[in-house]
Coordinates of C-alpha atoms in Angstrom, one line a residue:
Chain A
M1 CA 83.2 6.4 -10.8
S2 CA 85.1 8.8 -13.0
S3 CA 84.6 9.3 -16.8
T4 CA 84.5 11.9 -19.5
F5 CA 81.6 13.6 -21.2
N6 CA 82.1 14.7 -24.8
E7 CA 79.9 16.9 -26.9
F8 CA 80.9 17.5 -30.5
Y9 CA 79.5 20.6 -32.1
N10 CA 80.8 20.0 -35.5
E11 CA 82.3 16.8 -36.9
K12 CA 85.6 17.3 -35.1
T13 CA 85.3 20.0 -32.4
G14 CA 84.0 19.4 -29.0
L15 CA 83.8 20.1 -25.3
T16 CA 85.3 17.6 -22.9
I17 CA 84.3 17.5 -19.2
G18 CA 85.4 15.2 -16.5
V19 CA 82.4 13.4 -14.9
N20 CA 82.4 11.9 -11.4
G21 CA 79.1 10.1 -11.7
I22 CA 75.7 9.8 -13.4
L23 CA 73.0 10.8 -10.9
F24 CA 70.1 10.3 -13.3
S25 CA 69.6 8.8 -16.7
E26 CA 66.3 8.1 -18.4
Q27 CA 65.2 7.7 -22.0
T28 CA 61.9 9.4 -22.1
P29 CA 59.4 9.3 -25.0
Y30 CA 61.1 12.5 -26.3
Q31 CA 64.8 12.3 -25.5
K32 CA 67.5 11.0 -23.2
V33 CA 67.7 13.1 -20.0
E34 CA 70.8 12.8 -17.8
I35 CA 72.1 14.6 -14.7
L36 CA 75.9 14.3 -14.3
E37 CA 78.1 15.2 -11.4
T38 CA 81.2 17.2 -12.5
D39 CA 84.1 18.6 -10.5
S40 CA 84.3 21.9 -12.4
W41 CA 80.7 22.9 -13.1
G42 CA 78.7 21.2 -10.4
R43 CA 75.7 19.2 -11.5
M44 CA 75.0 19.3 -15.2
M45 CA 71.9 18.3 -17.2
T46 CA 72.3 16.9 -20.7
I47 CA 69.6 16.1 -23.2
D48 CA 70.5 13.6 -26.0
G49 CA 74.2 14.2 -25.1
M50 CA 74.0 18.0 -25.3
V51 CA 74.7 20.2 -22.3
M52 CA 71.6 22.1 -21.3
L53 CA 73.0 23.7 -18.1
S54 CA 75.4 23.3 -15.2
E55 CA 75.0 24.7 -11.7
K56 CA 77.9 27.0 -12.3
D57 CA 77.1 28.6 -15.6
E58 CA 73.3 28.5 -15.9
F59 CA 73.0 32.1 -14.7
V60 CA 74.2 33.4 -18.0
Y61 CA 71.6 31.7 -20.2
H62 CA 68.7 32.2 -17.8
E63 CA 69.4 35.9 -17.1
M64 CA 70.0 36.7 -20.7
L65 CA 67.0 34.8 -22.1
T66 CA 64.8 36.6 -19.6
H67 CA 65.7 40.1 -18.6
V68 CA 66.4 41.6 -22.1
G69 CA 62.8 41.0 -23.0
M70 CA 61.2 41.5 -19.7
F71 CA 62.7 45.0 -19.2
S72 CA 61.6 45.9 -22.7
H73 CA 58.0 45.6 -21.7
P74 CA 56.6 48.4 -19.6
Q75 CA 54.6 46.2 -17.2
P76 CA 54.9 42.5 -17.8
E77 CA 52.1 40.7 -15.9
R78 CA 51.4 37.5 -17.8
V79 CA 54.3 35.5 -19.0
L80 CA 54.5 32.3 -21.0
I81 CA 57.6 30.1 -21.1
I82 CA 57.7 27.3 -23.8
G83 CA 60.1 24.6 -22.5
G84 CA 62.3 25.7 -19.7
G85 CA 61.7 22.6 -17.6
D86 CA 64.7 23.1 -15.4
G87 CA 62.9 26.1 -13.9
G88 CA 65.7 28.7 -14.3
T89 CA 63.9 31.0 -16.7
A90 CA 60.8 31.1 -14.6
R91 CA 63.0 31.9 -11.6
E92 CA 64.4 35.0 -13.4
V93 CA 60.9 36.0 -14.7
M94 CA 59.5 36.0 -11.2
R95 CA 62.1 38.5 -10.0
H96 CA 60.1 41.1 -11.8
P97 CA 57.6 42.6 -9.3
S98 CA 55.0 43.3 -12.0
V99 CA 54.6 39.6 -12.8
K100 CA 51.3 38.1 -11.7
K101 CA 51.3 34.7 -13.5
V102 CA 53.8 32.5 -15.3
D103 CA 52.6 29.6 -17.4
M104 CA 55.5 27.2 -18.2
V105 CA 54.7 24.6 -20.8
E106 CA 57.3 21.8 -20.8
I107 CA 56.8 18.8 -23.1
D108 CA 58.8 16.3 -21.0
E109 CA 57.7 15.8 -17.5
V110 CA 60.9 14.0 -16.7
V111 CA 62.9 17.2 -17.2
V112 CA 60.8 18.9 -14.5
Q113 CA 61.0 15.9 -12.2
A114 CA 64.8 15.5 -12.6
S115 CA 65.4 19.2 -12.1
K116 CA 63.3 19.4 -8.9
E117 CA 65.2 16.4 -7.5
F118 CA 68.7 17.0 -8.6
L119 CA 68.9 20.8 -9.4
P120 CA 66.4 22.1 -6.8
Q121 CA 68.0 25.6 -6.4
V122 CA 67.7 26.3 -10.2
G123 CA 64.0 26.7 -10.0
D124 CA 61.7 28.7 -7.7
W125 CA 59.2 25.9 -7.7
G126 CA 57.3 27.0 -4.6
N127 CA 56.4 30.4 -6.0
P128 CA 52.6 30.6 -6.2
K129 CA 52.8 32.7 -9.5
L130 CA 54.2 29.6 -11.3
N131 CA 51.9 27.3 -13.2
V132 CA 53.6 24.3 -14.7
V133 CA 51.8 22.6 -17.7
I134 CA 53.1 19.4 -19.1
G135 CA 52.3 19.5 -22.8
D136 CA 53.3 20.4 -26.3
G137 CA 54.2 24.1 -26.5
I138 CA 53.6 24.2 -30.2
E139 CA 50.0 23.1 -29.6
F140 CA 49.6 25.3 -26.6
V141 CA 50.3 28.6 -28.4
K142 CA 47.6 27.8 -31.0
D143 CA 44.9 28.1 -28.3
I144 CA 45.9 31.1 -26.3
S145 CA 42.7 32.8 -25.1
V146 CA 44.1 35.5 -22.8
P147 CA 47.2 37.1 -24.4
Y148 CA 50.6 37.2 -22.8
D149 CA 52.8 40.3 -22.3
V150 CA 56.0 38.2 -22.8
I151 CA 56.6 34.8 -24.4
I152 CA 60.0 33.2 -23.9
I153 CA 61.0 30.2 -26.0
D154 CA 63.4 28.1 -23.9
G155 CA 63.6 25.0 -26.0
S156 CA 66.6 22.8 -27.0
D157 CA 68.3 22.5 -30.3
P158 CA 66.4 22.4 -33.6
V159 CA 66.5 18.7 -33.8
G160 CA 64.0 16.3 -32.1
P161 CA 60.9 17.7 -30.3
A162 CA 62.2 21.3 -30.4
A163 CA 62.5 21.6 -34.3
G164 CA 59.1 23.1 -34.6
L165 CA 60.1 26.0 -32.4
F166 CA 62.3 27.3 -35.2
E167 CA 59.5 27.5 -37.8
G168 CA 57.6 30.6 -39.0
E169 CA 54.2 29.0 -38.2
F170 CA 55.2 28.8 -34.5
M171 CA 56.5 32.4 -34.5
Q172 CA 53.2 33.5 -36.0
A173 CA 51.2 31.7 -33.4
C174 CA 53.3 33.4 -30.6
Y175 CA 52.6 36.7 -32.3
D176 CA 48.9 36.0 -32.2
G177 CA 49.1 35.1 -28.5
L178 CA 50.9 38.3 -27.5
S179 CA 49.2 41.5 -26.2
E180 CA 49.5 44.6 -28.4
D181 CA 52.9 45.6 -26.9
G182 CA 54.0 42.0 -26.3
I183 CA 57.6 40.8 -26.5
L184 CA 59.1 37.5 -27.6
T185 CA 62.6 36.2 -26.8
A186 CA 64.0 32.8 -27.9
Q187 CA 67.3 31.0 -27.8
T188 CA 68.6 30.6 -31.4
E189 CA 71.9 28.6 -31.3
S190 CA 75.5 29.4 -31.8
P191 CA 76.7 31.4 -34.7
W192 CA 79.9 29.3 -34.8
V193 CA 78.0 26.1 -35.6
E194 CA 77.5 26.1 -39.3
S195 CA 75.0 23.3 -39.4
Y196 CA 72.5 25.5 -37.5
H197 CA 72.8 28.5 -39.8
P198 CA 69.8 27.4 -41.9
S199 CA 67.6 27.2 -38.8
M200 CA 68.9 30.6 -37.6
K201 CA 68.3 32.2 -40.9
Q202 CA 64.8 30.7 -41.0
V203 CA 63.9 32.1 -37.5
Y204 CA 65.2 35.6 -38.2
T205 CA 63.5 35.8 -41.6
A206 CA 60.2 34.7 -40.0
L207 CA 60.6 37.2 -37.1
D208 CA 61.5 40.0 -39.5
D209 CA 58.4 39.2 -41.6
I210 CA 56.0 38.9 -38.7
Y211 CA 57.0 41.3 -35.9
A212 CA 57.4 45.1 -35.9
V213 CA 60.9 44.9 -34.5
S214 CA 63.3 41.9 -34.4
K215 CA 66.9 41.7 -33.4
M216 CA 69.6 39.2 -32.4
Y217 CA 71.6 39.4 -29.3
L218 CA 74.5 37.4 -27.8
A219 CA 75.9 36.0 -24.6
Y220 CA 79.0 34.2 -23.5
I221 CA 78.0 30.6 -22.4
P222 CA 81.0 28.5 -21.6
L223 CA 79.4 25.1 -21.9
Y224 CA 77.5 25.7 -25.1
P225 CA 79.2 25.2 -28.5
A226 CA 82.1 27.6 -29.0
G227 CA 81.0 29.7 -26.0
M228 CA 78.9 32.1 -28.1
W229 CA 75.2 31.9 -28.0
S230 CA 72.5 33.9 -29.8
F231 CA 69.0 34.9 -28.7
S232 CA 66.2 36.6 -30.6
F233 CA 64.2 39.6 -29.4
A234 CA 60.9 40.4 -31.2
S235 CA 58.3 43.1 -30.4
K236 CA 54.7 43.1 -31.6
G237 CA 54.1 46.7 -30.9
G238 CA 57.4 48.1 -32.2
T239 CA 59.4 48.5 -29.0
D240 CA 63.1 48.9 -29.7
P241 CA 65.1 47.2 -26.9
L242 CA 67.7 50.0 -27.2
A243 CA 65.2 52.9 -27.0
E244 CA 65.9 55.5 -24.3
V245 CA 62.7 54.6 -22.4
V246 CA 63.7 50.9 -22.2
L247 CA 67.3 51.7 -21.2
Q248 CA 65.9 54.0 -18.4
R249 CA 63.6 51.2 -17.3
V250 CA 66.5 48.8 -17.1
E251 CA 68.6 51.3 -15.0
N252 CA 65.8 51.7 -12.6
G253 CA 64.4 48.1 -12.6
V254 CA 67.7 46.3 -12.2
M255 CA 68.3 48.0 -8.9
R256 CA 65.5 46.0 -7.4
F257 CA 67.4 42.7 -7.7
E258 CA 70.9 43.5 -8.9
D259 CA 72.6 41.5 -6.0
E260 CA 71.0 38.4 -7.5
L261 CA 72.3 39.0 -11.0
K262 CA 75.7 37.6 -12.0
Y263 CA 75.6 38.5 -15.7
Y264 CA 72.9 41.0 -16.8
N265 CA 73.3 44.7 -16.1
P266 CA 72.4 47.9 -18.0
E267 CA 75.7 47.9 -20.0
V268 CA 75.2 44.3 -21.0
H269 CA 71.6 45.1 -22.1
R270 CA 73.0 47.7 -24.5
G271 CA 76.2 45.8 -25.5
C272 CA 74.6 42.4 -26.2
F273 CA 73.0 43.7 -29.4
A274 CA 76.4 44.5 -31.0
L275 CA 76.9 41.8 -33.6
P276 CA 80.2 40.9 -35.2
N277 CA 80.2 41.1 -39.0
F278 CA 80.3 37.4 -39.5
V279 CA 77.2 37.0 -37.3
K280 CA 75.3 39.7 -39.2
D281 CA 76.1 37.8 -42.4
I282 CA 74.4 34.6 -41.2
I283 CA 71.0 36.3 -40.7
E284 CA 70.9 39.3 -43.0
P285 CA 68.8 38.9 -46.1
Chain B
M1 CA 97.4 10.2 -39.7
S2 CA 94.3 11.1 -37.6
S3 CA 94.4 12.0 -33.9
T4 CA 92.9 14.3 -31.3
F5 CA 94.1 17.5 -29.8
N6 CA 93.0 18.2 -26.3
E7 CA 93.5 21.4 -24.2
F8 CA 92.3 21.5 -20.7
Y9 CA 91.6 24.9 -19.3
N10 CA 90.8 23.8 -15.8
E11 CA 91.5 20.4 -14.2
K12 CA 88.5 18.8 -15.9
T13 CA 87.2 21.0 -18.8
G14 CA 88.7 21.1 -22.2
L15 CA 88.5 21.6 -25.9
T16 CA 88.8 18.6 -28.2
I17 CA 89.7 19.0 -31.9
G18 CA 90.2 16.3 -34.5
V19 CA 93.7 16.5 -36.1
N20 CA 94.7 15.2 -39.5
G21 CA 98.4 15.7 -39.2
I22 CA 101.2 17.5 -37.5
L23 CA 102.9 19.8 -40.0
F24 CA 105.5 21.2 -37.7
S25 CA 106.7 20.5 -34.2
E26 CA 109.8 21.9 -32.5
Q27 CA 110.9 22.4 -28.9
T28 CA 112.6 25.8 -28.9
P29 CA 114.6 27.3 -26.1
Y30 CA 111.3 28.9 -24.9
Q31 CA 108.4 26.6 -25.7
K32 CA 107.0 23.8 -27.9
V33 CA 105.7 25.2 -31.1
E34 CA 103.4 23.1 -33.3
I35 CA 101.3 23.5 -36.4
L36 CA 98.5 21.0 -36.7
E37 CA 96.2 20.4 -39.7
T38 CA 92.5 20.2 -38.6
D39 CA 89.4 19.5 -40.6
S40 CA 87.2 22.1 -38.9
W41 CA 89.5 25.1 -38.3
G42 CA 92.2 24.8 -41.0
R43 CA 95.7 24.9 -39.8
M44 CA 96.2 25.6 -36.1
M45 CA 99.2 26.8 -34.1
T46 CA 99.7 25.6 -30.6
I47 CA 102.4 26.7 -28.0
D48 CA 103.0 24.3 -25.2
G49 CA 99.8 22.5 -26.0
M50 CA 97.6 25.7 -25.9
V51 CA 95.8 26.9 -29.1
M52 CA 97.2 30.2 -30.3
L53 CA 95.2 30.6 -33.5
S54 CA 93.5 28.7 -36.3
E55 CA 93.1 29.9 -39.8
K56 CA 89.4 30.0 -39.4
D57 CA 89.0 31.9 -36.1
E58 CA 92.2 34.1 -35.9
F59 CA 90.3 37.1 -37.3
V60 CA 88.5 37.6 -34.0
Y61 CA 91.6 37.9 -31.8
H62 CA 93.6 40.0 -34.2
E63 CA 90.9 42.4 -35.1
M64 CA 89.9 42.9 -31.5
L65 CA 93.4 43.2 -30.1
T66 CA 94.2 45.8 -32.7
H67 CA 91.3 48.1 -33.8
V68 CA 89.8 49.0 -30.5
G69 CA 93.1 50.7 -29.5
M70 CA 94.2 51.9 -33.0
F71 CA 90.9 53.8 -33.6
S72 CA 91.2 55.4 -30.1
H73 CA 94.3 57.2 -31.2
P74 CA 93.8 60.2 -33.5
Q75 CA 96.7 59.5 -35.8
P76 CA 98.7 56.3 -34.9
E77 CA 102.0 56.4 -36.8
R78 CA 104.5 54.4 -34.8
V79 CA 103.2 51.1 -33.4
L80 CA 105.0 48.5 -31.2
I81 CA 103.8 44.9 -31.0
I82 CA 105.3 42.7 -28.2
G83 CA 104.9 39.1 -29.3
G84 CA 102.6 38.5 -32.2
G85 CA 105.0 36.3 -34.0
D86 CA 102.3 34.9 -36.3
G87 CA 102.0 38.3 -38.0
G88 CA 98.2 38.7 -37.6
T89 CA 98.3 41.7 -35.3
A90 CA 100.8 43.5 -37.5
R91 CA 98.5 42.8 -40.5
E92 CA 95.6 44.5 -38.8
V93 CA 97.7 47.4 -37.6
M94 CA 98.9 48.1 -41.1
R95 CA 95.4 48.4 -42.5
H96 CA 95.3 51.9 -40.8
P97 CA 96.6 54.4 -43.4
S98 CA 98.2 56.7 -40.8
V99 CA 100.7 54.0 -39.8
K100 CA 104.3 54.6 -40.9
K101 CA 106.3 52.0 -38.9
V102 CA 105.5 48.8 -37.0
D103 CA 108.1 47.3 -34.7
M104 CA 107.2 43.7 -33.8
V105 CA 109.4 42.2 -31.1
E106 CA 108.9 38.4 -30.9
I107 CA 111.1 36.4 -28.5
D108 CA 110.9 33.1 -30.4
E109 CA 112.2 33.2 -34.0
V110 CA 110.7 29.7 -34.5
V111 CA 107.2 31.2 -34.2
V112 CA 107.9 33.7 -37.0
Q113 CA 109.5 31.0 -39.2
A114 CA 106.8 28.5 -38.7
S115 CA 104.1 31.1 -39.4
K116 CA 105.7 32.3 -42.6
E117 CA 106.0 28.8 -43.8
F118 CA 102.7 27.2 -42.7
L119 CA 100.4 30.2 -42.1
P120 CA 101.6 32.7 -44.7
Q121 CA 98.3 34.4 -45.3
V122 CA 98.0 35.4 -41.6
G123 CA 100.9 37.9 -41.8
D124 CA 101.5 40.7 -44.2
W125 CA 105.2 39.9 -44.2
G126 CA 106.1 41.8 -47.4
N127 CA 104.8 45.1 -46.1
P128 CA 107.8 47.6 -45.9
K129 CA 106.3 49.3 -42.8
L130 CA 106.9 46.1 -40.8
N131 CA 110.2 45.7 -38.9
V132 CA 110.6 42.3 -37.2
V133 CA 112.9 42.2 -34.2
I134 CA 113.8 38.8 -32.6
G135 CA 114.3 39.6 -28.9
D136 CA 112.8 39.9 -25.5
G137 CA 109.9 42.4 -25.4
I138 CA 110.4 43.0 -21.7
E139 CA 113.9 44.2 -22.3
F140 CA 113.0 46.1 -25.4
V141 CA 110.4 48.3 -23.7
K142 CA 113.1 49.4 -21.2
D143 CA 115.1 51.1 -23.9
I144 CA 112.5 52.9 -26.1
S145 CA 114.1 56.1 -27.4
V146 CA 111.4 57.3 -29.8
P147 CA 108.0 56.9 -28.2
Y148 CA 105.2 54.9 -29.8
D149 CA 101.6 56.0 -30.4
V150 CA 100.2 52.5 -29.8
I151 CA 101.8 49.5 -28.0
I152 CA 100.0 46.1 -28.4
I153 CA 100.9 43.2 -26.1
D154 CA 100.2 40.0 -28.0
G155 CA 101.8 37.5 -25.8
S156 CA 100.8 34.0 -24.7
D157 CA 99.5 33.0 -21.3
P158 CA 101.0 34.2 -18.0
V159 CA 103.1 31.0 -17.7
G160 CA 106.6 30.6 -19.3
P161 CA 108.2 33.4 -21.2
A162 CA 105.1 35.6 -21.2
A163 CA 104.6 35.7 -17.4
G164 CA 106.4 39.1 -17.1
L165 CA 104.0 40.7 -19.5
F166 CA 101.4 40.6 -16.8
E167 CA 103.5 42.5 -14.2
G168 CA 103.2 46.1 -13.2
E169 CA 106.9 46.8 -13.9
F170 CA 106.3 46.0 -17.6
M171 CA 103.1 48.0 -17.8
Q172 CA 105.1 51.0 -16.3
A173 CA 107.8 50.6 -18.9
C174 CA 105.2 50.6 -21.7
Y175 CA 103.7 53.7 -20.2
D176 CA 107.1 55.4 -20.3
G177 CA 107.6 54.3 -24.0
L178 CA 104.3 55.8 -25.1
S179 CA 103.7 59.3 -26.6
E180 CA 101.6 61.7 -24.6
D181 CA 98.3 60.5 -26.1
G182 CA 99.6 56.9 -26.4
I183 CA 97.3 53.8 -26.2
L184 CA 98.1 50.3 -24.9
T185 CA 96.1 47.2 -25.6
A186 CA 96.9 43.7 -24.3
Q187 CA 95.3 40.2 -24.2
T188 CA 94.4 39.3 -20.6
E189 CA 93.0 35.8 -20.6
S190 CA 89.6 34.3 -20.1
P191 CA 87.3 35.4 -17.2
W192 CA 86.0 31.8 -17.0
V193 CA 89.5 30.4 -16.0
E194 CA 89.8 30.9 -12.3
S195 CA 93.5 30.0 -12.2
Y196 CA 94.2 33.2 -14.2
H197 CA 92.1 35.5 -12.0
P198 CA 95.2 36.5 -9.9
S199 CA 97.1 37.5 -13.1
M200 CA 94.1 39.4 -14.4
K201 CA 93.6 41.2 -11.1
Q202 CA 97.3 42.1 -11.1
V203 CA 97.2 43.5 -14.6
Y204 CA 94.1 45.7 -14.1
T205 CA 95.3 47.0 -10.8
A206 CA 98.6 48.0 -12.3
L207 CA 96.9 49.6 -15.3
D208 CA 94.5 51.5 -13.1
D209 CA 97.5 52.8 -11.0
I210 CA 99.6 53.8 -13.9
Y211 CA 97.4 55.0 -16.8
A212 CA 94.9 57.8 -16.9
V213 CA 92.2 55.5 -18.3
S214 CA 92.0 51.7 -18.2
K215 CA 89.2 49.4 -19.1
M216 CA 88.6 45.7 -19.9
Y217 CA 86.8 44.6 -23.1
L218 CA 85.7 41.2 -24.4
A219 CA 85.5 39.1 -27.5
Y220 CA 84.1 35.7 -28.5
I221 CA 87.0 33.4 -29.5
P222 CA 85.8 29.8 -30.1
L223 CA 89.2 28.0 -29.6
Y224 CA 90.3 29.9 -26.5
P225 CA 89.2 28.6 -23.1
A226 CA 85.4 28.8 -22.6
G227 CA 85.1 31.0 -25.7
M228 CA 85.3 34.3 -23.8
W229 CA 88.4 36.3 -24.0
S230 CA 89.4 39.6 -22.2
F231 CA 91.6 42.4 -23.4
S232 CA 92.8 45.6 -21.7
F233 CA 92.7 49.1 -23.0
A234 CA 94.8 51.8 -21.4
S235 CA 95.4 55.4 -22.3
K236 CA 98.3 57.6 -21.2
G237 CA 96.6 60.9 -22.1
G238 CA 93.1 60.1 -20.8
T239 CA 91.3 59.1 -24.0
D240 CA 88.1 57.2 -23.3
P241 CA 87.5 54.6 -26.0
L242 CA 83.8 55.3 -25.7
A243 CA 84.1 59.1 -26.1
E244 CA 82.1 60.6 -28.9
V245 CA 85.2 61.7 -30.7
V246 CA 86.5 58.1 -30.8
L247 CA 83.2 56.7 -31.8
Q248 CA 83.0 59.1 -34.7
R249 CA 86.5 58.2 -35.7
V250 CA 85.6 54.5 -35.7
E251 CA 82.5 55.2 -37.9
N252 CA 84.6 57.1 -40.4
G253 CA 87.8 55.0 -40.3
V254 CA 86.2 51.6 -40.5
M255 CA 84.7 52.4 -43.9
R256 CA 88.2 52.4 -45.4
F257 CA 88.6 48.6 -44.9
E258 CA 85.3 47.3 -43.7
D259 CA 85.2 44.6 -46.4
E260 CA 88.3 43.1 -44.8
L261 CA 86.8 43.0 -41.3
K262 CA 84.9 39.9 -40.2
Y263 CA 84.3 40.8 -36.5
Y264 CA 85.1 44.4 -35.6
N265 CA 82.6 47.2 -36.4
P266 CA 81.4 50.4 -34.7
E267 CA 78.7 48.6 -32.7
V268 CA 81.2 46.0 -31.5
H269 CA 83.6 48.8 -30.5
R270 CA 80.9 50.2 -28.2
G271 CA 79.5 46.8 -27.1
C272 CA 82.7 45.0 -26.2
F273 CA 83.2 47.2 -23.1
A274 CA 80.0 45.9 -21.5
L275 CA 81.1 43.5 -18.8
P276 CA 78.9 41.0 -17.1
N277 CA 78.7 41.3 -13.3
F278 CA 80.9 38.3 -12.6
V279 CA 83.6 39.7 -14.8
K280 CA 83.6 43.0 -13.1
D281 CA 83.9 41.2 -9.8
I282 CA 87.2 39.6 -10.9
I283 CA 89.0 42.9 -11.5
E284 CA 87.3 45.5 -9.4
P285 CA 89.1 46.6 -6.3

């Protein structure tokens, strides 16, 4: 069977990908989860018709969502991932030798099951440091008893179950659940998609209000709208991700697993915080 | 009339844009030139079915192709543009007050005519510093008598009339036509498009052989394949675009016209040279 996948990111602009077959399709209580077989990108997961990842490009999103924040912390031991049911973010987190425990809170069990079955190499599911919780991340962060060193928000777009992840109340609960020098990173949509600008503005205003340091950074993701994706970095204790001590930690730390990285490196860590003027305009007060 | 424009950048992956009308369409001796009216991106020029620019996103390409090189030269007075028939690169070049003369050599007169008629605000056509030559850029650079401070290669993809722009012989002729501290910049395709990797490798190998300094840099262009575009920087005299003297010149120089820039700024100048690992692998020996 051969067909075409289309995702439109504004009324009239979209991505078209040739599809050889649908390996999995299920309407869950939360969303429609599908795994498609493509020629050009390997297997691809979509949620409600939006590309979440493909085998060929997932490294960009997962490396960039993870390492920028992880290296900004001096010794991340306890890490919380909200969402991330495909397992890729946890895989990158667990490359850091200091990590002792990763709690991953995914709302939709079907995402985890489909990922384990059809995208098994994306996750590091057998790693004993990983604890998968099926539940609502927004509720989970309200009841954190032992604080986390790093919290990573790996949710989908600000429509449907992930909408709450873009609200100030959630960002405050994450702050309360972080250790004193804790770091938060989150995916925050494409600057080229105007309909998401209000959500982006909302997130960055909240982070700026709540955290000692907050910044946006960018990465090139070919299967996400317009190929440009934004992420937020926020630090409770005031760590600047571009401080000399952090850059030195990146230089030294990356050597431990640089052969496994296809995107992130010390220059990318520095360079990704450079924002074009039109991007600054979206989030600046 | 409403229809759909499709450009596929590999066998099975493409961009889809809703089109309201075709304002201009002509098969020239070199290529098929079209101007389409779109809802989301304003007017759009395509050549042989590939997007060259839209009114809404052209600032990225033109600012990044121009200012990274222009600011790396201490006093650019004479500038040569090969291609660039839409006028956008010349417009950005002429923002620099040191510029006295810009020669723009476009092979296809129809590109210039259609741009003047349908995309008049892209060019600064009335500027007396601009000299438009209709001719073959590859031949033009063989006969440069007065050297240029900056040469900018603003051609289309390495198929059709622009193929020669990716060859070592052409890069050598540009070198010979530059002043002692001359700078070259060129567009060099998307790192995500595997079919262009041999052309990219060829260009960077040639630049590395011929010029004292050569580097790749990147920009986010939403309507180009995968949204990630590469450019080359090369310096005859050994200027490093990240040298302190250049960064200081960017800081000071950009203030003269920063309100007119929607992408380029000092942080972007520094950050755009950060290459993800998979991009380095394409061009490294």
